[in-house]
Short mmCIF file of N, CA and C in Angstrom, two decimals:
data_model
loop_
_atom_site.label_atom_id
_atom_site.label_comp_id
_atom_site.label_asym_id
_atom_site.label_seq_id
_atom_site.Cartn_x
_atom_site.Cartn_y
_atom_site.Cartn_z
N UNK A 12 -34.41 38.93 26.35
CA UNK A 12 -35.10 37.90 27.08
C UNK A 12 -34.13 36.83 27.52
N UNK A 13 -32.86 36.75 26.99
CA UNK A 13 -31.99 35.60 27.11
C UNK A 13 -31.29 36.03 27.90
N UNK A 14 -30.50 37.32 28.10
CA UNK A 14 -30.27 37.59 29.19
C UNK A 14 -30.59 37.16 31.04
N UNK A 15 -32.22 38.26 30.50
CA UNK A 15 -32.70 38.07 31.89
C UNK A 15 -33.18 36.57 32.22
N UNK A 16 -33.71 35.37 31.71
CA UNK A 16 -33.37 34.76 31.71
C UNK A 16 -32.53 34.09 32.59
N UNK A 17 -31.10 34.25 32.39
CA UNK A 17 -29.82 33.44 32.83
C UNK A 17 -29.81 34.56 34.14
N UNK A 18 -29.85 35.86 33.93
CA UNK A 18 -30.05 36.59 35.33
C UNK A 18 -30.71 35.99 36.41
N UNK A 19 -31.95 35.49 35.79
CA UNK A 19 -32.77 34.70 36.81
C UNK A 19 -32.57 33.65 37.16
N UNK A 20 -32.25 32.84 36.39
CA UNK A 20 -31.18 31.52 36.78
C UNK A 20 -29.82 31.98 37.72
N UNK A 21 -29.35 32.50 37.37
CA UNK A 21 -28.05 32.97 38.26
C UNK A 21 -28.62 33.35 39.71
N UNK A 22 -29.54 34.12 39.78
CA UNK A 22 -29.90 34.44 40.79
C UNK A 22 -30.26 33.68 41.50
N UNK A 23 -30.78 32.69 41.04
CA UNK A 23 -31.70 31.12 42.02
C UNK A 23 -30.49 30.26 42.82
N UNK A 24 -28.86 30.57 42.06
CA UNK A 24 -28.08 29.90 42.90
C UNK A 24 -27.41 28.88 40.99
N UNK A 25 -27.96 28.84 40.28
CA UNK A 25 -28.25 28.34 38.99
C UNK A 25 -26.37 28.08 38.60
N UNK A 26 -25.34 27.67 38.25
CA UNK A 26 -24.51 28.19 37.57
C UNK A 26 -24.82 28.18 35.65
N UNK A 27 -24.41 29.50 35.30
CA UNK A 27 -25.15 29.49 33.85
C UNK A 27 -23.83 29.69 32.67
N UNK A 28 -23.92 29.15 31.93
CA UNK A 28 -23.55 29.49 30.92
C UNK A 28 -24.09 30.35 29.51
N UNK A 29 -23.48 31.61 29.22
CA UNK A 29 -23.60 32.38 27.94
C UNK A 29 -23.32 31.62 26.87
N UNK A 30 -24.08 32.14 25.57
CA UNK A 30 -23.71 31.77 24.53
C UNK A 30 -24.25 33.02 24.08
N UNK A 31 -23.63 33.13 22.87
CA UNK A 31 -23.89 34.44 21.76
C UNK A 31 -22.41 34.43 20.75
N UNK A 32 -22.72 35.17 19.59
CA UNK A 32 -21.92 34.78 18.42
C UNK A 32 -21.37 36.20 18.35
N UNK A 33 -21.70 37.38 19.10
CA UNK A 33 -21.47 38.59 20.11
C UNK A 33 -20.27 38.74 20.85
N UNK A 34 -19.17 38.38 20.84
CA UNK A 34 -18.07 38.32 21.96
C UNK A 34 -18.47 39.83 23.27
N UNK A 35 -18.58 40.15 22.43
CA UNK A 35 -18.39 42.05 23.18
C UNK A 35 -19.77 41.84 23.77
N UNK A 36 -21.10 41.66 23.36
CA UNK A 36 -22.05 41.39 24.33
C UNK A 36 -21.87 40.33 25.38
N UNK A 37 -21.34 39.08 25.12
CA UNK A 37 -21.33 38.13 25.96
C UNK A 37 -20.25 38.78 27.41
N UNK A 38 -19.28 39.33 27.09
CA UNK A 38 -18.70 40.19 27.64
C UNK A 38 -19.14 40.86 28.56
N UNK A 39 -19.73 42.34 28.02
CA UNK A 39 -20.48 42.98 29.05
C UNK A 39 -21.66 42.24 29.43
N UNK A 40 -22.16 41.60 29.59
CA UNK A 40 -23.48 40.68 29.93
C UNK A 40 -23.02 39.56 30.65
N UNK A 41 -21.66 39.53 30.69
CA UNK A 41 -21.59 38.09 31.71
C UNK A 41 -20.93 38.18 32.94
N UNK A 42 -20.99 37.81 34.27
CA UNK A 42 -20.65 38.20 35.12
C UNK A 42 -20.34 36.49 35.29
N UNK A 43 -20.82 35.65 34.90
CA UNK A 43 -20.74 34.14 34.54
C UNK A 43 -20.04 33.77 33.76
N UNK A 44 -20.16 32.81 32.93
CA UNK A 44 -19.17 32.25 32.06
C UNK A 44 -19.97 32.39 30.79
N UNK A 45 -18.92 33.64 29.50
CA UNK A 45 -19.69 33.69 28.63
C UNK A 45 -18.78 32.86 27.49
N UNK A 46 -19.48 32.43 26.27
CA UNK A 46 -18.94 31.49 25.34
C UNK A 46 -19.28 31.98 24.10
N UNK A 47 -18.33 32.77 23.30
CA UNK A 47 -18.75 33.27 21.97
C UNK A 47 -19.20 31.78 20.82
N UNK A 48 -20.47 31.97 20.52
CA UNK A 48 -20.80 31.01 20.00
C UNK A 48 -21.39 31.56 18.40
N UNK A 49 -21.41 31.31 16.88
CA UNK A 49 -22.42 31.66 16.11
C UNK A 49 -22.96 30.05 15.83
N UNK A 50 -24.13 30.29 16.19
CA UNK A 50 -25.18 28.78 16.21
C UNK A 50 -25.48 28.54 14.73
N UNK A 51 -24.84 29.64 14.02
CA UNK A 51 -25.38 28.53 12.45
C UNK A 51 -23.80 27.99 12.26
N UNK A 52 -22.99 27.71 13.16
CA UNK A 52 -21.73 26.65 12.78
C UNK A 52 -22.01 25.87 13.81
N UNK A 53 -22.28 24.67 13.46
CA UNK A 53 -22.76 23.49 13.81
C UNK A 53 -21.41 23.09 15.02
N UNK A 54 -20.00 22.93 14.33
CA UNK A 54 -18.95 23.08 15.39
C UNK A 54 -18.94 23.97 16.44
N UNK A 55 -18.85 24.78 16.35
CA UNK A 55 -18.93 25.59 17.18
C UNK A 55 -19.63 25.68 18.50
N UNK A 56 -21.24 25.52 17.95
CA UNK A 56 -22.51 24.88 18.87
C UNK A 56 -22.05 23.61 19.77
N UNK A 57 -21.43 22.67 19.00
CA UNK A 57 -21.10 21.34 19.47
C UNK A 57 -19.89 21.63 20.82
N UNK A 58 -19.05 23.03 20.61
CA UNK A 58 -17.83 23.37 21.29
C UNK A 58 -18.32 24.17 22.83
N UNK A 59 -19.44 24.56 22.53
CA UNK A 59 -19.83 25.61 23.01
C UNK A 59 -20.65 24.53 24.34
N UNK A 60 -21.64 23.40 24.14
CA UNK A 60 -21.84 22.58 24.86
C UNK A 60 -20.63 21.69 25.69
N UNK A 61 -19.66 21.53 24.86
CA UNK A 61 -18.60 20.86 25.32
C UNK A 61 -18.20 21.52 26.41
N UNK A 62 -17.87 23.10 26.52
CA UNK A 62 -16.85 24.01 27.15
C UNK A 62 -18.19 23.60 28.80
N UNK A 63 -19.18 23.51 28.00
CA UNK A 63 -20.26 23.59 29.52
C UNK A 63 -20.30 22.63 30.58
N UNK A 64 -20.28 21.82 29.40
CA UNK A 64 -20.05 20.29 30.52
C UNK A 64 -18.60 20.24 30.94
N UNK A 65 -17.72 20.47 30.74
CA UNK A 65 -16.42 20.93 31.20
C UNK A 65 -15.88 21.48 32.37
N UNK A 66 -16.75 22.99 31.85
CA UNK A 66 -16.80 23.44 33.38
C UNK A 66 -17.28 23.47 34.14
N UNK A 67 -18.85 22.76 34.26
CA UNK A 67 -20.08 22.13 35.54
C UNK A 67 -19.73 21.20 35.67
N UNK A 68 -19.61 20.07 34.63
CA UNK A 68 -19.68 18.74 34.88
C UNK A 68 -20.93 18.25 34.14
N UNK A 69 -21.72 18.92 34.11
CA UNK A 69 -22.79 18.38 33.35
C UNK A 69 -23.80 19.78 32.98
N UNK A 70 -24.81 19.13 32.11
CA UNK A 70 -25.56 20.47 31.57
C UNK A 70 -27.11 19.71 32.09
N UNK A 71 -27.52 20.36 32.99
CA UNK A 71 -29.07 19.94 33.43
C UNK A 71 -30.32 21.03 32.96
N UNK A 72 -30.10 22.17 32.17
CA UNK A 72 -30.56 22.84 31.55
C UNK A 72 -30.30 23.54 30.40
N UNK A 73 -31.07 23.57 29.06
CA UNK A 73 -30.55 24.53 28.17
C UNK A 73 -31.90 25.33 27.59
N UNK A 74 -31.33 26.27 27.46
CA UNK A 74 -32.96 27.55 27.05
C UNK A 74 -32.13 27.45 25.78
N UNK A 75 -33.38 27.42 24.44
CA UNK A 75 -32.88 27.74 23.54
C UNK A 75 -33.33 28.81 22.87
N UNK A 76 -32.68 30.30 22.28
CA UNK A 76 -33.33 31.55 22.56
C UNK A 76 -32.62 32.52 21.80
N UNK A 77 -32.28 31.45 20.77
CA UNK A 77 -31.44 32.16 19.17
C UNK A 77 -32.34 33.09 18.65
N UNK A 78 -32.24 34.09 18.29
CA UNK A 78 -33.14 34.85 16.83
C UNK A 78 -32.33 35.95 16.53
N UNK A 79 -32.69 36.54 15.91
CA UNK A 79 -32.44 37.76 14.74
C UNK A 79 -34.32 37.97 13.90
N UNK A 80 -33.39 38.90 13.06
CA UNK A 80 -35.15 39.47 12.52
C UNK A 80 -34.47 40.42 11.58
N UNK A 81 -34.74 40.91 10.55
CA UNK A 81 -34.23 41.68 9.54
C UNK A 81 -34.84 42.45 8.79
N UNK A 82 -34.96 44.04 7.91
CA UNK A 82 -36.14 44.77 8.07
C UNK A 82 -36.79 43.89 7.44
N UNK A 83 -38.22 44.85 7.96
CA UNK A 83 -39.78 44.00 7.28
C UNK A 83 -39.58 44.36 5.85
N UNK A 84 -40.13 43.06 5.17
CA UNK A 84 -39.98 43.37 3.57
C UNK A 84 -41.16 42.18 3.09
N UNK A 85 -42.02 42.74 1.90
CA UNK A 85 -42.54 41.96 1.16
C UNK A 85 -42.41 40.54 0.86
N UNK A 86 -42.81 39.41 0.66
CA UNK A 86 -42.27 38.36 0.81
C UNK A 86 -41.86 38.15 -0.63
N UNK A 87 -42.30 38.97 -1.99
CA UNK A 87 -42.29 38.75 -3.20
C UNK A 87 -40.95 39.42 -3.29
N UNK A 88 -40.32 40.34 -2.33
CA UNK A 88 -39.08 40.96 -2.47
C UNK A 88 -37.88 40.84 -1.51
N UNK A 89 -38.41 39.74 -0.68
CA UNK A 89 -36.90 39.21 0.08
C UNK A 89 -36.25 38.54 -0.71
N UNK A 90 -34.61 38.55 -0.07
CA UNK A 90 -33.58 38.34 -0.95
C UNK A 90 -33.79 36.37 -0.32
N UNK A 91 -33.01 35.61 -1.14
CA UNK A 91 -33.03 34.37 -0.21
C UNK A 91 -31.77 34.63 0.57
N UNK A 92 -30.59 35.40 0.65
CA UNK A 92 -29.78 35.53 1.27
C UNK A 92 -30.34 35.89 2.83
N UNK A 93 -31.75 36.89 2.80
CA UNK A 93 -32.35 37.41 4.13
C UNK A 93 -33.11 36.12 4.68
N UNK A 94 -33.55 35.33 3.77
CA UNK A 94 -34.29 34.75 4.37
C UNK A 94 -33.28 33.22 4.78
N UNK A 95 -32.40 32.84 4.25
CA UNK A 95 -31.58 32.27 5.06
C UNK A 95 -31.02 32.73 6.33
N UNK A 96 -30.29 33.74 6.17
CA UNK A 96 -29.59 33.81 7.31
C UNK A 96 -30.35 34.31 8.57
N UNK A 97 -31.88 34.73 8.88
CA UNK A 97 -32.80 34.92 9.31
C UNK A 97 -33.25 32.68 9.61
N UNK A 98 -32.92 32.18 9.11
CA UNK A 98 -33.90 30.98 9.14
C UNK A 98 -32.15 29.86 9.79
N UNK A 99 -31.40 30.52 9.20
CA UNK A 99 -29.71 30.16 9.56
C UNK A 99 -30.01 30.32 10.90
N UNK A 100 -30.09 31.42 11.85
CA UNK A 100 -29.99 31.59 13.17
C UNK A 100 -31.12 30.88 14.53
N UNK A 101 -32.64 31.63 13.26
CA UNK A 101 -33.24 31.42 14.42
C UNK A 101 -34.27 29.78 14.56
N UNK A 102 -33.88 29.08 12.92
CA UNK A 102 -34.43 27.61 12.91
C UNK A 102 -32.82 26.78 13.23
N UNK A 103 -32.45 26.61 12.32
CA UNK A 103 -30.69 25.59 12.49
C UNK A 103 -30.43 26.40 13.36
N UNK A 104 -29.91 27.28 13.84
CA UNK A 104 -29.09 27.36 15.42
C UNK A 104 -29.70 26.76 16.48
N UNK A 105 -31.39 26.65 16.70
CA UNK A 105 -31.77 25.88 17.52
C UNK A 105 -31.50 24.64 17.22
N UNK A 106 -32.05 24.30 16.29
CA UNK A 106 -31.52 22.90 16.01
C UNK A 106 -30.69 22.41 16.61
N UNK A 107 -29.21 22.90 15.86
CA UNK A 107 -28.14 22.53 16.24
C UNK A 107 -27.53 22.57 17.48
N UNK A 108 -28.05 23.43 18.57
CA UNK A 108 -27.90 23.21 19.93
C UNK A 108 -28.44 22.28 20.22
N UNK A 109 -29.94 22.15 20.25
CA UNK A 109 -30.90 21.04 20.93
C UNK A 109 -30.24 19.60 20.17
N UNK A 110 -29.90 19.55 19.41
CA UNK A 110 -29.23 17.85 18.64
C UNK A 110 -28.04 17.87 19.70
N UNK A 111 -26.90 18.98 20.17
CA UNK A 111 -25.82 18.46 21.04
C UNK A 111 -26.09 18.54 22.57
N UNK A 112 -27.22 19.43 22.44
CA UNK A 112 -27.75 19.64 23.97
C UNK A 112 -28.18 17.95 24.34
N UNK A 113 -29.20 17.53 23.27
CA UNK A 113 -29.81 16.03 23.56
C UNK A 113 -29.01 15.21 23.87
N UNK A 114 -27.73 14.83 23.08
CA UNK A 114 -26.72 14.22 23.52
C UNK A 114 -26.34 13.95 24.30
N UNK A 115 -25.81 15.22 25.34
CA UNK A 115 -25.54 15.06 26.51
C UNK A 115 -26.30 14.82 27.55
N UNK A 116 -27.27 15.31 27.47
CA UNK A 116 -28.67 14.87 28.46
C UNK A 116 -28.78 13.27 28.09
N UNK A 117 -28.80 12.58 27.46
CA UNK A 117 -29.18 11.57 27.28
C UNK A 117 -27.62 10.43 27.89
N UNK A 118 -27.11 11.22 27.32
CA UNK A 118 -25.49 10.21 27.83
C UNK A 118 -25.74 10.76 29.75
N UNK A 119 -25.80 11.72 29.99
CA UNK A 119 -25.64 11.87 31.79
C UNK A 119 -26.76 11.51 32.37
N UNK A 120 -27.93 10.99 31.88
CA UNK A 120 -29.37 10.43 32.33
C UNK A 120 -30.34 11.35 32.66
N UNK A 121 -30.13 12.74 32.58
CA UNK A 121 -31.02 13.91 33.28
C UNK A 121 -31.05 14.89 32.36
N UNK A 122 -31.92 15.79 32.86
CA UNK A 122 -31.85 16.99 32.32
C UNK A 122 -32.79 17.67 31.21
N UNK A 123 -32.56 18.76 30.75
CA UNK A 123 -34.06 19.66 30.60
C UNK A 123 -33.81 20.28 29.47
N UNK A 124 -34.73 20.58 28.20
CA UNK A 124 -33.93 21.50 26.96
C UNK A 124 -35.36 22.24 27.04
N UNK A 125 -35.56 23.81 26.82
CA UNK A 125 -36.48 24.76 26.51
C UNK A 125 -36.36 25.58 25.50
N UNK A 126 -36.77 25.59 24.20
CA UNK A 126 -36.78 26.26 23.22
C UNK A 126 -38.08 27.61 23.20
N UNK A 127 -37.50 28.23 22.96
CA UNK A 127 -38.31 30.15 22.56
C UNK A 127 -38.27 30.06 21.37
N UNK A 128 -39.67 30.05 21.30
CA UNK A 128 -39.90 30.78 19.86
C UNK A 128 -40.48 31.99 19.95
N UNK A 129 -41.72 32.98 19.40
CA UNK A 129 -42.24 34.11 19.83
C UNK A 129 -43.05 34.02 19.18
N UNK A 130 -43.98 35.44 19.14
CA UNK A 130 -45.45 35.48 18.53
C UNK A 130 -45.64 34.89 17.17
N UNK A 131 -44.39 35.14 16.50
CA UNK A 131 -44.20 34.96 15.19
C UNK A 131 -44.40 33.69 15.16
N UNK A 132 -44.06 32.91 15.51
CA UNK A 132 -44.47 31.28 15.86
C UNK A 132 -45.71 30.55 15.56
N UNK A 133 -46.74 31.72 15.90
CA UNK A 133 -47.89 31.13 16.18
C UNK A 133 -49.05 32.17 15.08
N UNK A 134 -48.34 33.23 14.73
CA UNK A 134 -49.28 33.63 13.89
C UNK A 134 -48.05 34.53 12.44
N UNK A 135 -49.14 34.77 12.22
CA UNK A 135 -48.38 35.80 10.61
C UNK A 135 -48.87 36.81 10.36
N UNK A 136 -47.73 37.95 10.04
CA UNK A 136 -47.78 39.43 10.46
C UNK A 136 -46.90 39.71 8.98
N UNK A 137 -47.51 40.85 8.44
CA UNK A 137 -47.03 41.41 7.29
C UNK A 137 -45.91 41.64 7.18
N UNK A 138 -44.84 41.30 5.85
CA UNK A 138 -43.83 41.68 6.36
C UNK A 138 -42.45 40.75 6.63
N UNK A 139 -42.82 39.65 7.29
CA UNK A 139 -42.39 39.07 8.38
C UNK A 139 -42.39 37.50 7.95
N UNK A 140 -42.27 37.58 6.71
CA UNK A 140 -42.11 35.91 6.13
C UNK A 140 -41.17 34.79 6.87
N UNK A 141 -40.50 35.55 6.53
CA UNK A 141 -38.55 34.80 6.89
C UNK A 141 -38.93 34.36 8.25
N UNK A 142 -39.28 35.37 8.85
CA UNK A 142 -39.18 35.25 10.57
C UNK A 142 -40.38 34.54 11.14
N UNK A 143 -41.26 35.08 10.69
CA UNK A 143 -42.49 33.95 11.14
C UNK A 143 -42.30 32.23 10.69
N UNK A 144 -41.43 31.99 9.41
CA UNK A 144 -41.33 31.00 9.02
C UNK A 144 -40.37 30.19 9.84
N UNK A 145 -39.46 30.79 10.34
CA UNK A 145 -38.16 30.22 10.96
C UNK A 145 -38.94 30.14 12.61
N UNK A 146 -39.89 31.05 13.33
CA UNK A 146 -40.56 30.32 14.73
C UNK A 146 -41.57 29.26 14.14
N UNK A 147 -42.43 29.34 13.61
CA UNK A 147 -43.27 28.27 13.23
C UNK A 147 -41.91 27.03 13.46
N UNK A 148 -41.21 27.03 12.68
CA UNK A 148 -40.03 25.71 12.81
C UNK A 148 -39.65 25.41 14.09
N UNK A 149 -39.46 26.35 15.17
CA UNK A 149 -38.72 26.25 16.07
C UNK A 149 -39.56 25.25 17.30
N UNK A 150 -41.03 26.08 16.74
CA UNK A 150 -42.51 24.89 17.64
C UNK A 150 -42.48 23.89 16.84
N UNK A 151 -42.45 23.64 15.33
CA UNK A 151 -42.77 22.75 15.38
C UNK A 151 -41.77 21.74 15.38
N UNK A 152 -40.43 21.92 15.61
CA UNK A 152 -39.39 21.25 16.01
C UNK A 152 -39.21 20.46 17.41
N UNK A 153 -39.87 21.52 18.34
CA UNK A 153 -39.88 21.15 19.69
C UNK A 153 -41.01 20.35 20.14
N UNK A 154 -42.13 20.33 19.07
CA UNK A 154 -43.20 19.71 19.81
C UNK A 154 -42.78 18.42 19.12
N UNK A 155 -42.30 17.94 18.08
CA UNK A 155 -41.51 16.76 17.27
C UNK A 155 -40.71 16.17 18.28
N UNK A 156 -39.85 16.71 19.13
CA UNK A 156 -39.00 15.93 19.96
C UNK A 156 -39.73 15.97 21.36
N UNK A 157 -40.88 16.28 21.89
CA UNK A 157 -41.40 16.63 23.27
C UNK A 157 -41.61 15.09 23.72
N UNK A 158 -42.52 14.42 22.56
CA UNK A 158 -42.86 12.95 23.45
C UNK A 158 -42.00 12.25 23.60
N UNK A 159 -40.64 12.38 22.79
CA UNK A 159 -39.44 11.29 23.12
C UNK A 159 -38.40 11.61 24.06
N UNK A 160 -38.20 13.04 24.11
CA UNK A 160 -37.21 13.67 24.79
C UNK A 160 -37.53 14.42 25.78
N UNK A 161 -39.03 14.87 26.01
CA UNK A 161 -39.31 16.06 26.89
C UNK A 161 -38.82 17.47 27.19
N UNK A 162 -38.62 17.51 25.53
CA UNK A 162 -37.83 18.68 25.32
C UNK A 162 -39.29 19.76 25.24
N UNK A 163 -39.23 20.70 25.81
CA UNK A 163 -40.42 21.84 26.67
C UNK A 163 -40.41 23.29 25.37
N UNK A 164 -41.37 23.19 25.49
CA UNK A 164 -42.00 24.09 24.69
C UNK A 164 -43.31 24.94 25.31
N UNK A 165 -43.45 26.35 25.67
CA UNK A 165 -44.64 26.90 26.60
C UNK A 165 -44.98 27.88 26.04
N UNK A 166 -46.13 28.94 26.04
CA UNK A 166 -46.08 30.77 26.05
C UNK A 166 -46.93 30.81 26.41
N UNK A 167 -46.57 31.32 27.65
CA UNK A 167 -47.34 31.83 28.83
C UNK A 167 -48.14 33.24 28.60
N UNK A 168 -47.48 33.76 27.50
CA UNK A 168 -48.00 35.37 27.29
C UNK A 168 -46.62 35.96 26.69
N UNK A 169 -46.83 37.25 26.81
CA UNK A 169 -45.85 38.22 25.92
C UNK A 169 -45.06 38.57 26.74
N UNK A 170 -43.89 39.34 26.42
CA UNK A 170 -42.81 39.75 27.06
C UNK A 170 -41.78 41.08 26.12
N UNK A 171 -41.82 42.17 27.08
CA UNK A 171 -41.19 43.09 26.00
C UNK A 171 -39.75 42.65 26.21
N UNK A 172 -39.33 43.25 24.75
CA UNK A 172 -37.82 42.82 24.85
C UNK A 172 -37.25 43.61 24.06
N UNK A 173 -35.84 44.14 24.20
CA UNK A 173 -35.51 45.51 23.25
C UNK A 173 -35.84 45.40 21.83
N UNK A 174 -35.90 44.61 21.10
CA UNK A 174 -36.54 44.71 19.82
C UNK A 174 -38.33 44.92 19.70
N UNK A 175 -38.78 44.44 20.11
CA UNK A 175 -40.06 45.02 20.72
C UNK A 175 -40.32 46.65 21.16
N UNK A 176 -39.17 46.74 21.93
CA UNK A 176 -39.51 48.25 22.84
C UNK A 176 -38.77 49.57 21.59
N UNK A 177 -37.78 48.86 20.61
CA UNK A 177 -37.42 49.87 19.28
C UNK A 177 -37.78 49.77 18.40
N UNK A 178 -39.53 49.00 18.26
CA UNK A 178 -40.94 49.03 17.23
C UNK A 178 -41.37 50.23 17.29
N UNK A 179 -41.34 51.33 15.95
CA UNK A 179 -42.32 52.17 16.14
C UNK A 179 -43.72 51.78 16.19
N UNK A 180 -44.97 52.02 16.94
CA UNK A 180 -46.13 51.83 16.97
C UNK A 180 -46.69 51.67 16.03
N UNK A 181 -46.57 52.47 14.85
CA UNK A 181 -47.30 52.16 13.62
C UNK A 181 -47.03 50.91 12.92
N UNK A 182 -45.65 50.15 13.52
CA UNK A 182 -45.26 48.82 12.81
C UNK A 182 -46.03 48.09 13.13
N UNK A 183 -45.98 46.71 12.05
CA UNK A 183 -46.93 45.60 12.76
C UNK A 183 -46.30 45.11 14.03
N UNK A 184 -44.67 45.12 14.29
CA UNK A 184 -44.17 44.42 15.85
C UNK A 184 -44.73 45.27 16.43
N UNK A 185 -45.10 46.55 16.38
CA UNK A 185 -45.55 47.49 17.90
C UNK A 185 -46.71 46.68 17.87
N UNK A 186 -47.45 46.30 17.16
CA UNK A 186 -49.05 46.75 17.49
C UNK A 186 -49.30 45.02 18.06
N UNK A 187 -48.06 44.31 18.53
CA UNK A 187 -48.21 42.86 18.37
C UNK A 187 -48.88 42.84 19.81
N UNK A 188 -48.94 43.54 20.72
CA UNK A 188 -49.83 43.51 22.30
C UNK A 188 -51.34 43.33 21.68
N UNK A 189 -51.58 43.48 20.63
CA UNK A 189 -52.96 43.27 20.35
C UNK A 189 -52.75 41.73 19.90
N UNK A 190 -52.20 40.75 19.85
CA UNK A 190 -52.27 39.90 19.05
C UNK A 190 -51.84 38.20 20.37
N UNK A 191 -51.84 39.24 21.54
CA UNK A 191 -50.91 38.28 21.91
C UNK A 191 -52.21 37.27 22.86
N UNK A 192 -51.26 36.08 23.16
CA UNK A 192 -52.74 34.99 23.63
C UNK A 192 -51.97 34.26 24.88
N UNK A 193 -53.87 34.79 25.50
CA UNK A 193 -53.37 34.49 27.11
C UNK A 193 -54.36 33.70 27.84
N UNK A 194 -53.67 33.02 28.20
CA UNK A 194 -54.56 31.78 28.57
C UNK A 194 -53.90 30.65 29.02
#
């Protein structure tokens, strides 16, 4: 989804910047300017905004659109190692963008921050502690900074995305088209 995304931005005329903690994806995926980033190092994140405003001049948009997900497991039998580094990526990596993203938006007078969270966000699916716990954070992070910052938070509906489309059906992620809310 983060991809296409910046595809679609690129396409509008957009100049975009990559991030991913991926070198070799950012790589083949960037035809733009990609920036190996891992968002649970707070430096890094902070470097990774820097390199942007650097090379635009300024950052008038940031999608924030970190996750991971790790197998489904009992919640009485996740490790806390899974459930950190699951809550490492997809709660603190947003974070930690949107705190340097704000920064700069606020020092250049403009500009726009959009955080993704996903279904998991909004409901709870067997299985799926860590991860449902870490989107719940990510809304309720964004709706925390919306009235001061107008930092955007939406879900318009569902969207397949390769982790989605390599759900076997019998999983609870396949069967999540039943769950999803449109309106």
């Amino acid at each position: 989804m983060g991809l296409a995304g910046a595809r679609a931005f690129a396409g509008s005329g957009a100049a975009v910047v990559l991030v991913d903690r991926d070198e070799d994806a950012v790589r083949e995926a960037a035809e733009e300017i990609g920036v190996a980033c891992d968002v649970t190092d707070e430096r890094q994140v902070e470097a990774a905004v820097r390199r942007a405003v650097t090379e635009f001049g300024r950052l008038d948009m940031a999608f924030g659109n970190a996750g991971i997900q790790v197998p489904p497991s009992d919640a009485a039998d996740e490790s806390a190692d899974s459930f950190d580094r699951v809550n490492g990526v997809n709660l603190r990596g947003v974070w930690a963008a949107t705190k340097h993203e704000l920064r700069q938006i606020r020092e250049q007078g403009s500009g726009a921050i959009v955080n993704c969270s996903s279904l998991g966000g909004l409901v709870g699916l067997p299985e799926r502690a860590a991860h449902h716990a870490s989107k719940h954070g990510v809304i309720g992070l964004t709706r925390a900074l919306r009235p001061v910052t107008g930092v955007g938070a939406g879900a318009s509906g569902s969207c397949t995305t390769p982790v989605w489309r390599a759900s076997p059906p019998d999983e609870p992620s396949g069967k999540q088209g039943d769950l999803t809310l449109l309106g």
